[in-house]
């Protein structure tokens, strides 16, 4: 009986983590015998907790393997909301328990908004989404935090506070704890680029891959290292900080105290700075992307230079990890193949031949990757 | 019955891979129930295949947990020999089936020795060791190959052949296959730095760690990435090539076709070149280490500069992976704390604070790490 309860909990956790799955998938992911999974699934379907949601793609040679029925948690039983604290937005997105992607919402924020304002925006977005017609009960909230916005003591903490710390008050306020107390549900926080990687694995370009490196080229530059389909956090939770891998030991200082970090070459500010001498006035990131798409040579070169630096770091990681793919996200990934091509060329020139033919891809989820991944992380982290 | 045979095979494989282990260890490593492991172990002990070799260290809080009896494969049943193809040596070491480290032997070779000469030296060393008193039957041979010495098509292949390919003939001769045919046992080949990492995990400074990065600062510079105690090979077998992570995009060309790779700053040739202007004549690596130990400021600075470059790459990997330790091996690691201190300082200055307090350690096994790790890899790769 207690064994069955354990098997049920493991099955539910696997469905929360991976979304719709066949009985065979669930047996593999839980390590339970197929007969146990079938019994557990029958009970969960009878109780209405789990629903049959269709047939899996045929598997096996030539796609002729017998497809299984896909099971998923009933979306009506509950949902989570993922919230990303971005540079000038707070962005939220609903994910139901069956991994169905629900509606989203965003608030524009002043740059360098403080922890109190961020908290208020997040709580407001979660409440607004919860009041929509057809909302399921809120099970939890996931937060996507960029480096520098974690509470004191978290891996993302050390860059706050100083004059180049991005935003005031974040080191003093434990945003996840306060938000959890306010909303009455568990709140799970993770790094924003790690969230993006999780979302691209579940719904985006990373679906076919087990081992990959993600680079988020945004206001700051972040990253994620995925091995065996798991986002790696390392000893101290500080893995995947690819924006602070050095590119040039004689390069400019970085806000982290390092010198010549990727962030100073491949973040949005670097691209805007490179164009400052040529533009009539300050350019917005979307203007640079639009001008590059229209053929503006300076904008194209600035984006390619950022891609070149990103490619150098990606090449080093290819020689270290020999991943299957390099995935590009963040605002600069809006440049699409222009950026990916520059990264691909730098990798081909810099990595060993055996590692150089890695797939270099632009993420499929755009600005939704962070909130969706944060929601998925929160769903997976719910107590069994 | 077939289940028991499968359980026995899994237990033997686990003992080959990890060496002496308690029944509890074996249950954890094989995923078998403890009762099955106990039954299998009893049968193996009765058959003489496995022996009880002592008591494990007490475990649990305060070291008061009940220690278990350690089981190991009977060393008399068979042994493997690990062979490293070094810069100017071929070096071999015996490992018995119970993970007991046996005797070693080495042959001095001319620099740039060819595949035929390397093969002959390896076969000779294996035969000589097999003829010693008390030798157990030879079960297999493991080869530790530096980048550039693999057979054509292997991950280590692409650097051979050209004027800067290290040694002639290696791309044309499948050394593992030829040696296997000649000796009549399976021959397993692996990268030399990956072998060193395996040995340091089993017997050296890496024993307490699950996640680490190893740098081999030698004639060439190699490396290994270990996560969850497994040496990672990646998609193409080319993981861990840390000597070809770029340090400076404007640096000198590297034999791999890259620019400013770690190898051009932290290999033995780089150190000797840096000292060429100051020395009366060409220095040998051991002379540089001895002079540095005696306080020679130029030799100390040359070694610290190499450590600084290695530390920059290590820092990038700390930000990517947040490992528990960085382990230094190869000839330059003979400088001990002088080198480790320079690496530690560069990591502290370059990595994010959350990742910067990684342990930086000098390998414990010196030039035996490669042959021992190759032997361990060969033992683990034997057919069940």
XYZ file of C-alpha atoms in Angstrom:
768
model
C 0.000 0.000 0.000
C 2.774 2.400 0.967
C 4.669 1.076 -2.065
C 1.716 1.974 -4.286
C 1.519 5.408 -2.720
C 5.236 5.900 -3.464
C 4.764 4.700 -7.042
C 1.836 7.092 -7.495
C 3.873 10.019 -6.174
C 6.766 9.178 -8.509
C 4.434 8.931 -11.484
C 2.832 12.297 -10.713
C 6.262 13.909 -10.267
C 7.393 12.491 -13.633
C 4.266 13.855 -15.344
C 4.831 17.258 -13.723
C 8.439 17.304 -14.844
C 8.121 16.016 -18.415
C 4.540 16.717 -19.427
C 2.524 14.218 -21.463
C 4.116 10.773 -21.497
C 3.276 7.214 -22.474
C 3.206 4.411 -19.907
C 6.529 3.211 -21.350
C 8.059 6.713 -20.906
C 6.840 6.766 -17.322
C 8.302 3.346 -16.556
C 11.671 4.514 -17.903
C 11.552 7.835 -16.054
C 10.366 6.513 -12.696
C 12.302 3.245 -12.767
C 9.043 1.444 -11.906
C 7.988 -1.825 -13.600
C 5.563 -1.301 -16.484
C 2.878 -3.306 -14.679
C 3.098 -0.957 -11.677
C 2.909 2.108 -13.932
C -0.156 0.682 -15.674
C -1.904 0.049 -12.333
C -0.995 3.489 -11.021
C -2.092 5.145 -14.281
C -5.445 3.332 -14.234
C -6.111 4.542 -10.695
C -5.066 8.112 -11.550
C -7.282 8.149 -14.654
C -10.216 6.749 -12.634
C -9.690 9.492 -10.022
C -9.635 12.155 -12.752
C -6.134 13.300 -11.817
C -4.713 12.079 -15.103
C -6.243 12.144 -18.600
C -5.474 10.355 -21.823
C -4.568 13.144 -24.242
C -3.767 11.392 -27.535
C -1.312 9.055 -29.200
C 2.465 9.420 -29.115
C 4.440 9.671 -32.365
C 5.246 6.208 -33.708
C 8.701 5.107 -32.579
C 11.157 2.454 -33.696
C 12.786 1.811 -37.071
C 10.903 3.555 -39.862
C 8.433 4.947 -37.330
C 6.573 1.640 -37.296
C 6.756 0.967 -33.547
C 3.370 0.802 -31.865
C 2.625 4.275 -30.520
C 1.451 4.513 -26.908
C -1.347 6.571 -25.432
C -0.143 9.836 -23.957
C -1.098 10.556 -20.359
C -1.042 14.002 -18.768
C -2.153 15.545 -15.511
C -5.630 17.044 -15.757
C -5.119 20.765 -16.474
C -8.237 21.626 -14.493
C -6.661 20.394 -11.267
C -4.186 23.240 -11.063
C -1.739 25.512 -12.802
C 1.484 27.374 -12.120
C 2.637 30.809 -13.230
C 6.193 31.557 -14.313
C 7.446 35.118 -13.848
C 10.624 36.560 -15.324
C 12.228 39.686 -13.911
C 13.633 41.164 -17.104
C 15.588 44.318 -17.805
C 12.584 46.589 -18.421
C 9.690 44.136 -18.111
C 8.217 41.687 -15.674
C 6.706 38.935 -17.796
C 4.392 36.089 -16.689
C 2.991 32.985 -18.340
C 0.585 30.280 -17.204
C 1.431 26.592 -17.449
C -1.216 24.014 -16.578
C -0.416 20.769 -14.801
C -0.588 18.880 -18.090
C 2.140 21.139 -19.551
C -0.367 23.082 -21.628
C 0.889 26.611 -22.234
C -1.700 29.136 -21.071
C -1.967 32.897 -21.498
C 0.701 35.425 -20.559
C 0.939 39.006 -19.411
C 3.675 41.581 -18.942
C 4.318 44.891 -17.247
C 6.753 47.465 -18.540
C 9.129 48.550 -15.784
C 11.625 51.379 -15.444
C 15.194 50.141 -15.971
C 16.863 49.472 -12.594
C 13.532 48.836 -10.872
C 13.904 47.816 -7.264
C 12.975 44.594 -5.482
C 9.789 46.055 -3.969
C 8.498 47.164 -7.377
C 9.461 43.848 -8.948
C 7.666 41.960 -6.203
C 4.548 44.052 -6.592
C 4.526 43.593 -10.377
C 4.966 39.832 -10.033
C 2.190 39.491 -7.458
C -0.087 41.677 -9.582
C 0.506 39.635 -12.744
C -0.093 36.338 -10.924
C -3.321 37.673 -9.390
C -4.549 39.101 -12.721
C -3.913 35.797 -14.508
C -5.646 33.918 -11.684
C -8.784 36.001 -12.106
C -9.237 35.171 -15.786
C -12.151 32.956 -16.858
C -11.274 29.275 -16.700
C -8.234 29.673 -14.475
C -7.409 26.523 -12.523
C -6.337 26.706 -8.866
C -2.838 28.170 -8.441
C -0.396 25.459 -7.331
C 2.803 27.470 -7.308
C 4.868 30.230 -8.867
C 8.251 30.033 -10.604
C 10.623 32.985 -10.802
C 13.316 33.512 -13.439
C 16.021 35.723 -11.961
C 18.986 37.144 -13.860
C 22.424 37.148 -12.220
C 22.467 39.880 -9.623
C 18.833 39.689 -8.597
C 18.877 36.781 -6.172
C 18.331 37.258 -2.460
C 21.448 37.523 -0.277
C 23.142 34.167 0.006
C 21.748 32.829 -3.278
C 24.161 31.996 -6.086
C 23.059 35.077 -7.966
C 23.696 37.404 -5.035
C 27.229 38.749 -5.267
C 26.712 41.278 -8.040
C 24.102 43.386 -6.269
C 24.686 46.378 -4.063
C 27.568 48.225 -5.707
C 27.251 51.067 -8.203
C 27.212 48.507 -11.050
C 24.883 46.163 -9.213
C 21.941 46.247 -11.558
C 19.055 47.242 -9.312
C 18.507 48.436 -5.759
C 17.190 46.448 -2.837
C 17.415 42.963 -4.262
C 20.108 41.823 -1.853
C 18.008 42.783 1.159
C 14.670 41.258 0.151
C 14.072 37.526 -0.129
C 11.634 37.944 -3.026
C 10.651 34.244 -3.321
C 9.909 33.980 0.418
C 7.916 37.225 0.555
C 5.950 36.349 -2.588
C 5.196 32.871 -1.239
C 3.855 34.349 1.997
C 1.775 36.850 0.025
C 0.254 34.380 -2.458
C 0.015 31.366 -0.160
C 1.687 28.960 -2.628
C 5.235 27.625 -2.992
C 7.536 29.921 -4.984
C 10.526 28.411 -6.747
C 13.351 30.643 -8.020
C 15.892 29.782 -10.684
C 18.367 31.530 -12.935
C 16.711 33.104 -16.006
C 18.938 31.412 -18.581
C 18.506 28.059 -16.845
C 14.749 28.613 -17.145
C 15.117 29.410 -20.853
C 17.075 26.176 -21.355
C 14.378 24.166 -19.602
C 11.689 25.682 -21.819
C 13.663 25.111 -25.046
C 14.171 21.475 -23.953
C 10.450 20.965 -23.343
C 8.914 22.934 -26.224
C 11.640 24.551 -28.321
C 14.653 23.853 -30.509
C 16.432 21.787 -27.852
C 13.809 19.020 -27.847
C 15.934 16.587 -29.897
C 19.084 17.083 -27.765
C 20.376 15.688 -24.472
C 23.588 17.722 -24.166
C 23.716 21.392 -25.067
C 24.995 24.797 -24.159
C 22.629 27.788 -24.162
C 23.763 31.398 -24.432
C 21.334 34.167 -23.529
C 22.563 37.369 -25.190
C 20.483 40.026 -23.517
C 20.959 43.101 -21.325
C 23.242 40.844 -19.344
C 24.669 37.668 -20.827
C 23.738 34.396 -19.184
C 23.837 30.769 -20.090
C 23.023 27.217 -19.206
C 24.793 23.883 -19.456
C 22.477 20.923 -20.105
C 23.808 17.368 -19.859
C 21.560 14.323 -20.124
C 18.615 16.727 -20.474
C 19.279 18.193 -17.019
C 20.201 21.826 -16.463
C 23.385 21.708 -14.412
C 23.720 23.876 -11.318
C 27.036 22.568 -9.979
C 28.488 22.648 -6.476
C 27.359 26.149 -5.653
C 24.419 26.726 -7.980
C 26.674 28.956 -10.067
C 27.014 26.743 -13.155
C 25.982 28.103 -16.550
C 27.227 31.666 -15.959
C 28.610 31.779 -19.470
C 28.430 35.567 -19.666
C 31.374 35.617 -17.288
C 33.652 33.260 -19.170
C 36.651 35.369 -20.225
C 37.032 36.169 -23.926
C 40.082 38.446 -23.776
C 42.390 38.767 -20.752
C 43.213 42.342 -21.821
C 39.587 43.289 -22.424
C 37.415 45.848 -20.578
C 36.406 45.344 -16.951
C 33.107 43.608 -16.317
C 30.586 44.417 -13.577
C 31.513 41.056 -11.988
C 35.082 42.238 -11.368
C 36.451 40.073 -14.162
C 38.142 41.370 -17.303
C 37.027 40.775 -20.877
C 34.050 38.579 -19.936
C 31.675 37.540 -22.738
C 29.067 39.932 -21.328
C 31.138 42.988 -22.237
C 31.200 41.859 -25.913
C 27.900 40.106 -26.497
C 25.332 41.924 -24.352
C 22.864 44.446 -25.745
C 24.820 47.370 -24.195
C 27.972 46.300 -26.079
C 26.106 46.307 -29.381
C 24.535 49.704 -28.701
C 27.890 51.147 -27.600
C 29.573 49.863 -30.753
C 26.972 51.708 -32.829
C 26.943 54.936 -30.807
C 29.503 56.677 -33.027
C 27.495 55.994 -36.175
C 23.934 56.593 -35.072
C 22.265 60.010 -34.946
C 21.024 59.284 -31.445
C 20.696 56.388 -29.037
C 19.295 53.280 -30.730
C 16.906 50.831 -29.091
C 17.690 47.119 -29.438
C 14.675 46.514 -31.673
C 15.863 49.321 -33.982
C 19.258 47.642 -34.329
C 17.606 44.321 -35.180
C 15.281 45.954 -37.701
C 18.112 47.918 -39.324
C 20.267 44.787 -39.537
C 17.409 42.867 -41.119
C 17.045 45.721 -43.649
C 20.733 45.396 -44.510
C 22.360 48.196 -42.500
C 26.045 47.248 -42.597
C 27.052 48.779 -39.245
C 24.200 47.126 -37.375
C 24.977 43.824 -39.095
C 28.646 44.112 -38.163
C 27.867 44.958 -34.521
C 25.661 41.870 -34.233
C 28.205 39.690 -35.993
C 30.937 40.918 -33.625
C 28.762 39.929 -30.672
C 28.227 36.535 -32.320
C 31.968 36.171 -32.882
C 32.646 36.637 -29.144
C 29.807 34.280 -28.248
C 31.217 31.766 -30.714
C 34.624 31.912 -29.084
C 33.136 31.019 -25.705
C 30.913 28.401 -27.339
C 33.976 26.879 -29.046
C 35.796 26.566 -25.725
C 32.752 24.851 -24.261
C 32.531 22.573 -27.299
C 36.120 21.481 -26.649
C 35.312 21.011 -22.961
C 31.957 19.231 -23.284
C 31.453 18.188 -26.940
C 27.725 19.019 -26.768
C 25.201 18.272 -29.495
C 23.943 21.828 -29.828
C 24.537 25.471 -29.005
C 21.261 27.373 -28.521
C 21.085 31.178 -28.718
C 18.391 33.138 -26.872
C 17.890 36.659 -25.517
C 17.219 39.925 -27.360
C 20.182 39.565 -29.746
C 18.924 36.151 -30.858
C 16.200 38.184 -32.571
C 18.839 38.693 -35.286
C 18.323 35.041 -36.168
C 20.637 33.510 -38.757
C 22.816 36.637 -38.881
C 23.852 35.963 -35.284
C 23.819 32.170 -35.528
C 26.004 32.277 -38.639
C 28.634 34.380 -36.856
C 28.600 31.992 -33.894
C 28.810 28.983 -36.213
C 31.791 30.408 -38.092
C 33.665 31.246 -34.879
C 33.031 27.741 -33.549
C 34.169 26.155 -36.820
C 37.384 28.205 -36.777
C 38.129 27.767 -33.064
C 36.942 24.345 -31.877
C 38.786 21.120 -32.685
C 37.458 19.529 -35.893
C 35.891 16.682 -33.899
C 33.820 19.192 -31.925
C 33.275 21.897 -34.530
C 30.243 20.575 -36.387
C 27.922 21.161 -33.445
C 24.408 22.411 -34.318
C 24.105 26.178 -33.681
C 20.439 27.135 -33.340
C 18.288 30.098 -32.418
C 15.819 29.422 -29.606
C 12.183 28.995 -30.668
C 10.394 30.589 -27.737
C 11.676 34.168 -27.726
C 10.843 36.171 -24.587
C 8.455 33.429 -23.400
C 11.312 31.007 -22.745
C 12.116 32.477 -19.323
C 8.572 32.591 -17.863
C 7.665 29.188 -19.339
C 10.826 27.577 -18.024
C 10.305 29.151 -14.609
C 6.770 27.731 -14.571
C 8.030 24.289 -15.575
C 10.674 24.428 -12.827
C 8.032 25.407 -10.273
C 5.742 22.571 -11.381
C 8.586 20.045 -11.107
C 9.522 21.387 -7.663
C 6.039 21.063 -6.128
C 5.980 18.805 -3.081
C 5.030 15.226 -4.058
C 18.248 -18.304 -13.167
C 18.868 -15.901 -16.027
C 18.041 -13.110 -13.563
C 20.725 -14.387 -11.196
C 23.204 -14.601 -14.056
C 22.417 -10.987 -14.959
C 22.806 -9.907 -11.330
C 26.147 -11.707 -11.110
C 27.416 -10.015 -14.266
C 26.341 -6.594 -12.964
C 28.075 -7.224 -9.645
C 31.312 -8.287 -11.344
C 31.192 -5.245 -13.640
C 30.700 -2.954 -10.626
C 33.665 -4.530 -8.837
C 35.799 -4.125 -11.962
C 34.804 -0.517 -12.304
C 35.043 0.669 -8.694
C 37.412 -1.806 -6.986
C 36.760 -3.032 -3.451
C 33.195 -2.343 -2.313
C 30.814 -3.305 0.465
C 27.580 -5.150 -0.242
C 25.742 -1.846 0.388
C 27.986 -0.075 -2.169
C 27.280 -2.809 -4.684
C 23.534 -2.616 -4.157
C 23.681 1.140 -4.762
C 25.915 0.823 -7.831
C 24.088 -2.060 -9.506
C 20.570 -1.018 -8.510
C 20.009 -4.576 -7.252
C 18.216 -5.336 -3.965
C 20.618 -5.917 -1.053
C 19.338 -9.465 -0.634
C 20.225 -10.250 -4.277
C 23.694 -8.725 -3.871
C 24.268 -10.802 -0.732
C 23.267 -14.008 -2.521
C 25.400 -13.174 -5.563
C 28.360 -12.228 -3.369
C 28.109 -15.466 -1.381
C 28.181 -17.499 -4.601
C 31.117 -15.490 -5.981
C 33.077 -15.909 -2.732
C 32.333 -19.641 -2.699
C 33.577 -19.895 -6.298
C 36.757 -18.015 -5.400
C 36.039 -15.239 -7.891
C 35.586 -12.687 -5.123
C 37.430 -12.323 -1.811
C 36.700 -10.484 1.407
C 39.550 -7.997 1.715
C 38.893 -6.091 4.957
C 36.505 -3.666 6.584
C 35.312 -0.402 5.064
C 35.859 2.859 6.915
C 33.044 3.486 9.399
C 30.371 5.692 7.843
C 27.515 7.787 9.139
C 27.452 10.643 11.661
C 30.613 10.720 13.758
C 31.952 7.707 11.865
C 29.827 5.414 14.032
C 27.902 3.644 11.258
C 28.503 -0.072 11.089
C 31.323 -0.623 8.607
C 30.749 -3.285 5.967
C 33.085 -5.975 4.731
C 34.898 -5.002 1.559
C 34.646 -7.395 -1.370
C 37.032 -7.415 -4.320
C 37.667 -9.611 -7.332
C 40.403 -12.181 -6.657
C 43.620 -10.629 -8.032
C 44.900 -14.076 -8.993
C 42.125 -14.503 -11.573
C 43.490 -11.909 -13.928
C 45.100 -8.540 -14.457
C 45.191 -5.725 -16.989
C 48.056 -3.528 -18.123
C 47.688 0.170 -18.818
C 50.086 1.740 -21.317
C 50.584 5.450 -21.882
C 52.139 6.788 -25.081
C 53.960 9.804 -23.663
C 56.134 12.458 -25.268
C 59.449 10.619 -24.829
C 58.378 7.503 -22.929
C 56.030 4.592 -23.230
C 54.982 3.750 -19.690
C 53.068 0.696 -18.436
C 51.535 -0.352 -15.139
C 49.763 -3.498 -13.955
C 46.369 -3.397 -12.273
C 44.906 -6.595 -10.846
C 41.211 -7.420 -11.009
C 40.791 -6.379 -7.371
C 42.136 -2.881 -8.212
C 45.500 -3.640 -6.600
C 48.222 -1.551 -8.237
C 51.005 -3.834 -9.502
C 54.471 -3.102 -10.863
C 55.274 -0.754 -13.724
C 57.856 -0.385 -16.447
C 58.810 2.259 -18.992
C 60.826 2.653 -22.166
C 62.522 5.869 -23.160
C 61.590 6.808 -26.730
C 62.908 9.355 -29.194
C 60.658 12.413 -29.411
C 58.283 12.076 -32.395
C 58.438 8.274 -32.355
C 56.183 6.660 -34.907
C 53.189 4.398 -34.515
C 55.167 1.225 -35.346
C 57.789 1.976 -32.667
C 55.106 2.882 -30.138
C 53.249 -0.336 -30.854
C 56.404 -2.408 -30.488
C 57.300 -0.718 -27.193
C 53.785 -1.246 -25.828
C 53.700 -4.921 -26.799
C 57.184 -5.415 -25.327
C 56.278 -3.813 -22.012
C 53.076 -5.849 -21.716
C 54.937 -9.085 -22.478
C 57.779 -8.264 -20.043
C 55.326 -7.536 -17.234
C 53.406 -10.729 -18.046
C 56.558 -12.793 -17.624
C 57.286 -11.605 -14.083
C 56.900 -14.024 -11.168
C 53.352 -14.079 -9.840
C 51.761 -12.452 -12.869
C 48.074 -13.300 -13.237
C 46.553 -14.101 -16.645
C 46.307 -11.027 -18.883
C 42.654 -10.017 -19.318
C 43.122 -6.877 -21.371
C 45.208 -3.805 -22.141
C 44.331 -0.146 -21.800
C 45.974 2.583 -23.859
C 46.288 6.244 -22.885
C 46.613 8.307 -26.065
C 47.317 12.039 -26.206
C 45.427 14.197 -28.689
C 46.850 13.538 -32.132
C 47.778 9.894 -31.614
C 44.455 8.187 -32.215
C 43.797 6.048 -35.256
C 42.090 7.698 -38.217
C 38.441 8.359 -37.446
C 38.972 8.485 -33.667
C 38.273 11.734 -31.832
C 42.004 12.289 -31.398
C 42.753 11.896 -35.108
C 42.577 15.281 -36.789
C 45.881 16.706 -35.544
C 48.102 14.057 -37.099
C 49.658 14.096 -40.485
C 50.685 17.706 -41.055
C 54.090 19.178 -40.277
C 52.925 19.975 -36.731
C 51.182 16.637 -36.271
C 53.189 15.257 -33.426
C 54.379 11.921 -34.730
C 54.428 10.014 -38.003
C 52.242 7.101 -38.970
C 49.651 7.283 -36.216
C 46.809 8.217 -38.529
C 47.436 5.159 -40.730
C 47.776 2.486 -38.049
C 44.909 1.363 -35.832
C 47.181 0.743 -32.852
C 44.493 -0.691 -30.524
C 43.297 -3.184 -33.176
C 46.800 -4.292 -34.149
C 47.876 -4.659 -30.512
C 44.738 -6.635 -29.702
C 45.440 -9.036 -32.562
C 49.035 -9.369 -31.456
C 48.365 -9.977 -27.749
C 45.107 -11.895 -28.090
C 43.240 -9.774 -25.518
C 40.819 -6.834 -25.785
C 42.579 -3.455 -26.057
C 40.719 -0.353 -24.912
C 41.960 3.115 -25.919
C 41.138 6.385 -24.196
C 42.441 9.929 -24.067
C 45.479 10.299 -21.755
C 44.041 13.094 -19.627
C 40.744 11.220 -19.290
C 42.789 8.259 -18.012
C 44.606 10.505 -15.533
C 41.246 11.767 -14.252
C 39.969 8.221 -13.785
C 43.079 7.285 -11.798
C 42.915 10.396 -9.599
C 39.232 9.599 -8.916
C 40.037 6.027 -7.897
C 43.310 6.478 -5.971
C 44.339 10.129 -5.971
C 43.309 13.613 -4.908
C 39.939 13.439 -6.679
C 38.605 10.648 -4.450
C 36.388 12.968 -2.373
C 34.853 14.722 -5.399
C 32.033 13.990 -7.828
C 32.419 17.002 -10.145
C 35.817 18.266 -11.213
C 37.921 19.607 -14.022
C 41.396 18.191 -14.647
C 44.140 20.010 -16.526
C 47.150 18.053 -17.757
C 49.972 20.550 -18.350
C 52.479 18.491 -20.253
C 54.184 18.482 -23.681
C 50.678 19.008 -24.971
C 47.924 20.326 -22.748
C 44.932 18.070 -22.194
C 42.106 17.885 -19.762
C 39.089 16.048 -18.502
C 35.629 17.009 -17.306
C 34.220 14.745 -14.590
C 30.565 15.053 -13.545
C 28.929 12.644 -11.117
C 32.266 10.773 -10.972
C 32.078 10.000 -14.693
C 34.637 11.247 -17.190
C 32.586 12.960 -19.890
C 33.270 12.213 -23.543
C 30.398 14.143 -25.124
C 28.699 13.735 -28.484
C 31.852 13.074 -30.461
C 34.305 11.785 -27.835
C 36.041 15.148 -27.991
C 35.058 16.470 -24.544
C 37.776 17.477 -22.087
C 40.130 18.980 -24.692
C 40.894 21.872 -22.381
C 44.263 22.565 -23.968
C 42.350 23.957 -26.925
C 40.084 26.331 -25.055
C 41.066 29.822 -26.221
C 42.873 32.077 -23.739
C 43.576 35.079 -25.983
C 41.905 35.677 -29.369
C 45.021 37.606 -30.477
C 47.470 34.973 -29.213
C 49.865 32.762 -31.200
C 48.594 30.063 -33.548
C 48.187 26.591 -32.112
C 48.931 23.284 -33.876
C 45.143 22.651 -33.869
C 44.568 25.638 -36.132
C 43.121 27.704 -33.309
C 44.630 30.914 -31.955
C 45.793 31.532 -28.405
C 44.743 28.097 -27.105
C 45.729 27.202 -23.536
C 48.307 24.783 -24.923
C 50.427 27.599 -26.361
C 50.689 29.179 -22.873
C 50.673 26.288 -20.424
C 52.496 23.421 -22.135
C 56.110 22.484 -21.392
C 57.290 24.007 -24.721
C 55.779 27.377 -23.750
C 57.653 27.367 -20.441
C 60.938 26.379 -22.077
C 60.479 29.008 -24.796
C 59.807 31.688 -22.203
C 63.101 30.827 -20.505
C 65.178 30.467 -23.676
C 66.436 34.047 -23.590
C 67.674 33.696 -20.016
C 69.206 30.247 -19.976
C 72.778 29.445 -21.119
C 71.440 26.571 -23.210
C 68.277 24.556 -23.682
C 66.729 23.555 -20.343
C 65.019 20.241 -19.689
C 61.638 20.352 -17.921
C 63.069 18.721 -14.774
C 65.791 21.383 -14.646
C 63.157 24.131 -14.725
C 61.229 22.461 -11.889
C 64.413 22.008 -9.836
C 65.548 25.589 -10.423
C 62.094 26.909 -9.503
C 62.107 24.835 -6.311
C 65.542 26.304 -5.501
C 64.128 29.814 -5.890
C 65.211 30.813 -9.423
C 62.980 33.819 -10.139
C 62.751 33.382 -13.941
C 61.808 29.705 -13.698
C 59.275 30.534 -11.006
C 57.764 33.274 -13.123
C 57.567 31.057 -16.220
C 55.694 28.404 -14.236
C 53.428 30.985 -12.629
C 52.623 32.455 -16.058
C 51.622 28.983 -17.249
C 49.491 28.624 -14.109
C 47.909 32.018 -14.750
C 46.765 30.914 -18.240
C 45.547 27.579 -16.875
C 43.698 29.480 -14.144
C 41.939 31.635 -16.699
C 40.597 28.564 -18.494
C 39.782 26.923 -15.178
C 37.870 30.047 -14.117
C 35.771 29.950 -17.269
C 34.980 26.308 -16.603
C 34.149 27.116 -12.983
C 31.597 29.656 -14.211
C 30.244 27.101 -16.696
C 30.142 24.044 -14.432
C 30.688 25.148 -10.804
C 32.791 22.034 -10.068
C 34.074 21.023 -6.642
C 37.719 20.819 -7.639
C 40.324 21.669 -10.263
C 43.070 19.025 -10.446
C 46.467 19.721 -12.043
C 48.567 16.920 -13.552
C 51.323 16.553 -16.151
C 54.983 17.519 -15.996
C 54.335 21.116 -14.907
C 52.282 19.889 -11.950
C 55.668 18.784 -10.585
C 55.991 22.441 -9.529
C 53.364 21.686 -6.899
C 52.037 24.583 -4.873
C 53.922 27.149 -6.995
C 51.715 26.191 -9.939
C 48.563 25.510 -7.919
C 48.865 28.892 -6.192
C 49.022 30.711 -9.531
C 45.976 28.789 -10.791
C 44.103 29.470 -7.544
C 44.809 33.213 -7.731
C 43.705 33.448 -11.355
C 40.511 31.563 -10.548
C 39.818 33.771 -7.541
C 40.302 36.911 -9.641
C 38.365 35.703 -12.697
C 35.502 33.433 -11.609
C 32.296 34.739 -10.052
C 32.545 34.831 -6.243
C 30.043 31.963 -5.956
C 32.326 29.733 -8.050
C 35.743 31.070 -7.050
C 36.426 29.091 -3.878
C 36.825 25.816 -5.762
C 39.563 23.489 -4.441
C 42.688 23.667 -6.665
C 44.813 20.570 -6.144
C 47.883 18.882 -7.576
C 47.308 15.281 -8.689
C 48.716 12.612 -6.377
C 49.779 9.989 -8.905
C 52.358 11.799 -11.054
C 53.305 9.996 -14.274
C 51.498 6.830 -13.116
C 48.089 8.487 -13.460
C 47.873 7.824 -17.214
C 48.849 4.119 -17.243
C 46.798 3.382 -14.112
C 43.733 5.123 -15.478
C 44.112 3.354 -18.816
C 44.285 0.040 -16.964
C 41.186 0.902 -14.935
C 39.326 1.872 -18.123
C 40.324 -1.409 -19.765
C 39.179 -3.406 -16.723
C 35.826 -1.612 -16.705
C 35.421 -2.187 -20.461
C 35.975 -5.971 -20.363
C 33.020 -7.926 -21.727
C 30.698 -9.001 -18.895
